[in-house]
Amino acid sequence: MSSLRLAGTLWIMAGVVCAGLLSFVVIGEHINDLGALLANLALPARVLGGALVAFLIGGLLLTRPGPNVVRWSSLAGIAWIIAFGPLVVTTVAAALGGYEFGPVVSSSQITGLGTAGAVAGHLSRPARRPGR
C-alpha cells in the first residue's frame, strides 16, 4: 500500500471514530435530554467537524492524491492536534482523577489516527531537489 493510500485510510478511520463517538456516545448518552446536549455544543461540534474533515481529506487522498491534497492533509493535521490534543489531556487528567477511562481511549484514537494520517501524507511527499 502506498503512503498516500495509507494516509487516506488513516484519515477515513479517524472520521469513522469521530462519527461513532458522535453517534453513540455524545448523542446516545443524551438522547432523552437533548437540551443538555444543546447546552454544551463545543464537543459535538468539534467531533462533527472532525468527522467531516477526516472523511474529506481521506477521500481526496484515496481518489485524487496530489501535492495540494497532501498540503491540505498536513494543515488539517496541525489543526487536528490543536482541536483534539487538549481533549486527550483533559480526559487523561479526568481518568487519573478517578473518572471513566473510556473517553481517554476514544479521544486518543481520534487524535492518533488523524495525526498519523497527516504524518503519513507529509512523509509521502517527494524530496525537493536543490535549486528548485
PDB file of C-alpha atoms in Angstrom:
ATOM      1  CA  MET A   1       0.000   0.000   0.000  1.00  0.00           C
ATOM      2  CA  SER A   2       1.430   3.365  -0.968  1.00  0.00           C
ATOM      3  CA  SER A   3       1.965   6.050   1.646  1.00  0.00           C
ATOM      4  CA  LEU A   4      -0.856   8.205   0.284  1.00  0.00           C
ATOM      5  CA  ARG A   5      -3.274   5.283   0.413  1.00  0.00           C
ATOM      6  CA  LEU A   6      -2.175   4.622   3.985  1.00  0.00           C
ATOM      7  CA  ALA A   7      -2.658   8.302   4.848  1.00  0.00           C
ATOM      8  CA  GLY A   8      -6.113   8.308   3.271  1.00  0.00           C
ATOM      9  CA  THR A   9      -7.077   5.141   5.115  1.00  0.00           C
ATOM     10  CA  LEU A  10      -5.914   6.587   8.435  1.00  0.00           C
ATOM     11  CA  TRP A  11      -7.932   9.759   7.838  1.00  0.00           C
ATOM     12  CA  ILE A  12     -11.028   7.699   6.978  1.00  0.00           C
ATOM     13  CA  MET A  13     -10.538   5.661  10.157  1.00  0.00           C
ATOM     14  CA  ALA A  14     -10.313   8.901  12.163  1.00  0.00           C
ATOM     15  CA  GLY A  15     -13.589  10.004  10.557  1.00  0.00           C
ATOM     16  CA  VAL A  16     -15.262   6.712  11.453  1.00  0.00           C
ATOM     17  CA  VAL A  17     -14.145   7.019  15.092  1.00  0.00           C
ATOM     18  CA  CYS A  18     -15.383  10.639  15.191  1.00  0.00           C
ATOM     19  CA  ALA A  19     -18.735   9.673  13.682  1.00  0.00           C
ATOM     20  CA  GLY A  20     -19.069   6.737  16.064  1.00  0.00           C
ATOM     21  CA  LEU A  21     -18.211   8.883  19.057  1.00  0.00           C
ATOM     22  CA  LEU A  22     -20.742  11.483  17.981  1.00  0.00           C
ATOM     23  CA  SER A  23     -23.492   8.964  17.255  1.00  0.00           C
ATOM     24  CA  PHE A  24     -23.160   6.502  20.084  1.00  0.00           C
ATOM     25  CA  VAL A  25     -21.575   8.444  22.915  1.00  0.00           C
ATOM     26  CA  VAL A  26     -22.313  12.142  22.582  1.00  0.00           C
ATOM     27  CA  ILE A  27     -25.848  11.839  21.190  1.00  0.00           C
ATOM     28  CA  GLY A  28     -26.624   8.370  22.586  1.00  0.00           C
ATOM     29  CA  GLU A  29     -25.953   9.397  26.165  1.00  0.00           C
ATOM     30  CA  HIS A  30     -28.161  12.482  25.815  1.00  0.00           C
ATOM     31  CA  ILE A  31     -30.967  11.061  23.669  1.00  0.00           C
ATOM     32  CA  ASN A  32     -33.518  11.519  26.461  1.00  0.00           C
ATOM     33  CA  ASP A  33     -32.318  15.029  27.299  1.00  0.00           C
ATOM     34  CA  LEU A  34     -31.286  16.789  24.099  1.00  0.00           C
ATOM     35  CA  GLY A  35     -31.484  20.102  25.940  1.00  0.00           C
ATOM     36  CA  ALA A  36     -28.365  19.125  27.870  1.00  0.00           C
ATOM     37  CA  LEU A  37     -26.642  18.297  24.585  1.00  0.00           C
ATOM     38  CA  LEU A  38     -27.644  21.627  23.069  1.00  0.00           C
ATOM     39  CA  ALA A  39     -26.477  23.495  26.155  1.00  0.00           C
ATOM     40  CA  ASN A  40     -22.884  22.418  25.529  1.00  0.00           C
ATOM     41  CA  LEU A  41     -22.290  22.208  21.782  1.00  0.00           C
ATOM     42  CA  ALA A  42     -18.496  22.543  21.855  1.00  0.00           C
ATOM     43  CA  LEU A  43     -17.705  18.812  21.914  1.00  0.00           C
ATOM     44  CA  PRO A  44     -20.384  17.703  19.410  1.00  0.00           C
ATOM     45  CA  ALA A  45     -19.376  20.492  17.013  1.00  0.00           C
ATOM     46  CA  ARG A  46     -15.694  19.587  17.321  1.00  0.00           C
ATOM     47  CA  VAL A  47     -16.346  15.897  16.730  1.00  0.00           C
ATOM     48  CA  LEU A  48     -18.756  16.524  13.821  1.00  0.00           C
ATOM     49  CA  GLY A  49     -16.287  18.933  12.205  1.00  0.00           C
ATOM     50  CA  GLY A  50     -13.518  16.397  12.741  1.00  0.00           C
ATOM     51  CA  ALA A  51     -15.546  13.660  11.062  1.00  0.00           C
ATOM     52  CA  LEU A  52     -16.287  15.860   8.049  1.00  0.00           C
ATOM     53  CA  VAL A  53     -12.670  16.970   7.654  1.00  0.00           C
ATOM     54  CA  ALA A  54     -11.336  13.441   8.110  1.00  0.00           C
ATOM     55  CA  PHE A  55     -13.728  11.947   5.531  1.00  0.00           C
ATOM     56  CA  LEU A  56     -12.980  14.751   3.066  1.00  0.00           C
ATOM     57  CA  ILE A  57      -9.190  14.565   3.372  1.00  0.00           C
ATOM     58  CA  GLY A  58      -9.190  10.759   3.434  1.00  0.00           C
ATOM     59  CA  GLY A  59     -11.439  10.547   0.408  1.00  0.00           C
ATOM     60  CA  LEU A  60      -9.308  13.003  -1.542  1.00  0.00           C
ATOM     61  CA  LEU A  61      -6.091  11.181  -0.643  1.00  0.00           C
ATOM     62  CA  LEU A  62      -7.610   7.924  -1.878  1.00  0.00           C
ATOM     63  CA  THR A  63      -9.268   9.234  -5.049  1.00  0.00           C
ATOM     64  CA  ARG A  64      -7.283  12.298  -6.149  1.00  0.00           C
ATOM     65  CA  PRO A  65      -3.884  12.208  -4.482  1.00  0.00           C
ATOM     66  CA  GLY A  66      -1.644  15.112  -5.321  1.00  0.00           C
ATOM     67  CA  PRO A  67       0.589  17.762  -3.800  1.00  0.00           C
ATOM     68  CA  ASN A  68      -2.316  20.075  -2.934  1.00  0.00           C
ATOM     69  CA  VAL A  69      -4.206  17.340  -1.119  1.00  0.00           C
ATOM     70  CA  VAL A  70      -1.054  16.371   0.773  1.00  0.00           C
ATOM     71  CA  ARG A  71      -0.627  20.014   1.786  1.00  0.00           C
ATOM     72  CA  TRP A  72      -4.261  20.142   2.956  1.00  0.00           C
ATOM     73  CA  SER A  73      -3.689  16.939   4.894  1.00  0.00           C
ATOM     74  CA  SER A  74      -0.674  18.451   6.631  1.00  0.00           C
ATOM     75  CA  LEU A  75      -2.581  21.635   7.503  1.00  0.00           C
ATOM     76  CA  ALA A  76      -5.533  19.584   8.727  1.00  0.00           C
ATOM     77  CA  GLY A  77      -3.114  17.557  10.858  1.00  0.00           C
ATOM     78  CA  ILE A  78      -1.904  20.713  12.594  1.00  0.00           C
ATOM     79  CA  ALA A  79      -5.490  21.833  13.194  1.00  0.00           C
ATOM     80  CA  TRP A  80      -6.301  18.280  14.320  1.00  0.00           C
ATOM     81  CA  ILE A  81      -3.661  18.392  17.041  1.00  0.00           C
ATOM     82  CA  ILE A  82      -4.896  21.814  18.158  1.00  0.00           C
ATOM     83  CA  ALA A  83      -8.523  20.619  18.244  1.00  0.00           C
ATOM     84  CA  PHE A  84      -8.146  17.142  19.721  1.00  0.00           C
ATOM     85  CA  GLY A  85      -4.830  17.221  21.600  1.00  0.00           C
ATOM     86  CA  PRO A  86      -6.239  19.163  24.563  1.00  0.00           C
ATOM     87  CA  LEU A  87      -9.176  16.753  24.650  1.00  0.00           C
ATOM     88  CA  VAL A  88      -6.760  13.876  25.249  1.00  0.00           C
ATOM     89  CA  VAL A  89      -5.003  15.802  28.012  1.00  0.00           C
ATOM     90  CA  THR A  90      -8.254  16.632  29.816  1.00  0.00           C
ATOM     91  CA  THR A  91      -9.612  13.084  29.532  1.00  0.00           C
ATOM     92  CA  VAL A  92      -6.348  11.614  30.832  1.00  0.00           C
ATOM     93  CA  ALA A  93      -6.413  14.059  33.746  1.00  0.00           C
ATOM     94  CA  ALA A  94     -10.040  13.115  34.458  1.00  0.00           C
ATOM     95  CA  ALA A  95      -9.220   9.392  34.292  1.00  0.00           C
ATOM     96  CA  LEU A  96      -6.347   9.872  36.713  1.00  0.00           C
ATOM     97  CA  GLY A  97      -8.757  11.722  38.987  1.00  0.00           C
ATOM     98  CA  GLY A  98     -10.983   8.664  39.203  1.00  0.00           C
ATOM     99  CA  TYR A  99     -13.426   9.253  36.344  1.00  0.00           C
ATOM    100  CA  GLU A 100     -14.125   6.887  33.440  1.00  0.00           C
ATOM    101  CA  PHE A 101     -11.283   5.638  31.276  1.00  0.00           C
ATOM    102  CA  GLY A 102     -13.422   5.269  28.094  1.00  0.00           C
ATOM    103  CA  PRO A 103     -13.084   8.865  26.902  1.00  0.00           C
ATOM    104  CA  VAL A 104      -9.292   8.501  27.042  1.00  0.00           C
ATOM    105  CA  VAL A 105      -9.431   5.659  24.532  1.00  0.00           C
ATOM    106  CA  SER A 106     -11.773   7.362  22.073  1.00  0.00           C
ATOM    107  CA  SER A 107     -10.090  10.769  22.199  1.00  0.00           C
ATOM    108  CA  SER A 108      -6.660   9.134  21.866  1.00  0.00           C
ATOM    109  CA  GLN A 109      -7.850   7.132  18.854  1.00  0.00           C
ATOM    110  CA  ILE A 110      -9.224  10.221  17.154  1.00  0.00           C
ATOM    111  CA  THR A 111      -6.100  12.252  17.819  1.00  0.00           C
ATOM    112  CA  GLY A 112      -3.706   9.450  16.928  1.00  0.00           C
ATOM    113  CA  LEU A 113      -5.410   8.410  13.691  1.00  0.00           C
ATOM    114  CA  GLY A 114      -5.772  11.944  12.336  1.00  0.00           C
ATOM    115  CA  THR A 115      -2.214  12.861  13.266  1.00  0.00           C
ATOM    116  CA  ALA A 116      -0.875   9.609  11.798  1.00  0.00           C
ATOM    117  CA  GLY A 117      -2.779  10.276   8.573  1.00  0.00           C
ATOM    118  CA  ALA A 118      -1.266  13.748   8.306  1.00  0.00           C
ATOM    119  CA  VAL A 119       2.236  12.478   9.049  1.00  0.00           C
ATOM    120  CA  ALA A 120       1.941   9.600   6.563  1.00  0.00           C
ATOM    121  CA  GLY A 121       0.759  12.020   3.888  1.00  0.00           C
ATOM    122  CA  HIS A 122       3.515  14.501   4.688  1.00  0.00           C
ATOM    123  CA  LEU A 123       6.205  11.809   4.539  1.00  0.00           C
ATOM    124  CA  SER A 124       4.956  10.627   1.150  1.00  0.00           C
ATOM    125  CA  ARG A 125       5.940  13.911  -0.499  1.00  0.00           C
ATOM    126  CA  PRO A 126       8.912  13.566  -2.805  1.00  0.00           C
ATOM    127  CA  ALA A 127      12.077  15.268  -1.603  1.00  0.00           C
ATOM    128  CA  ARG A 128      12.787  18.629  -3.219  1.00  0.00           C
ATOM    129  CA  ARG A 129      15.874  18.805  -5.356  1.00  0.00           C
ATOM    130  CA  PRO A 130      18.396  21.535  -4.617  1.00  0.00           C
ATOM    131  CA  GLY A 131      17.979  24.562  -6.835  1.00  0.00           C
ATOM    132  CA  ARG A 132      14.241  24.120  -7.370  1.00  0.00           C
TER     133      ARG A 132
END
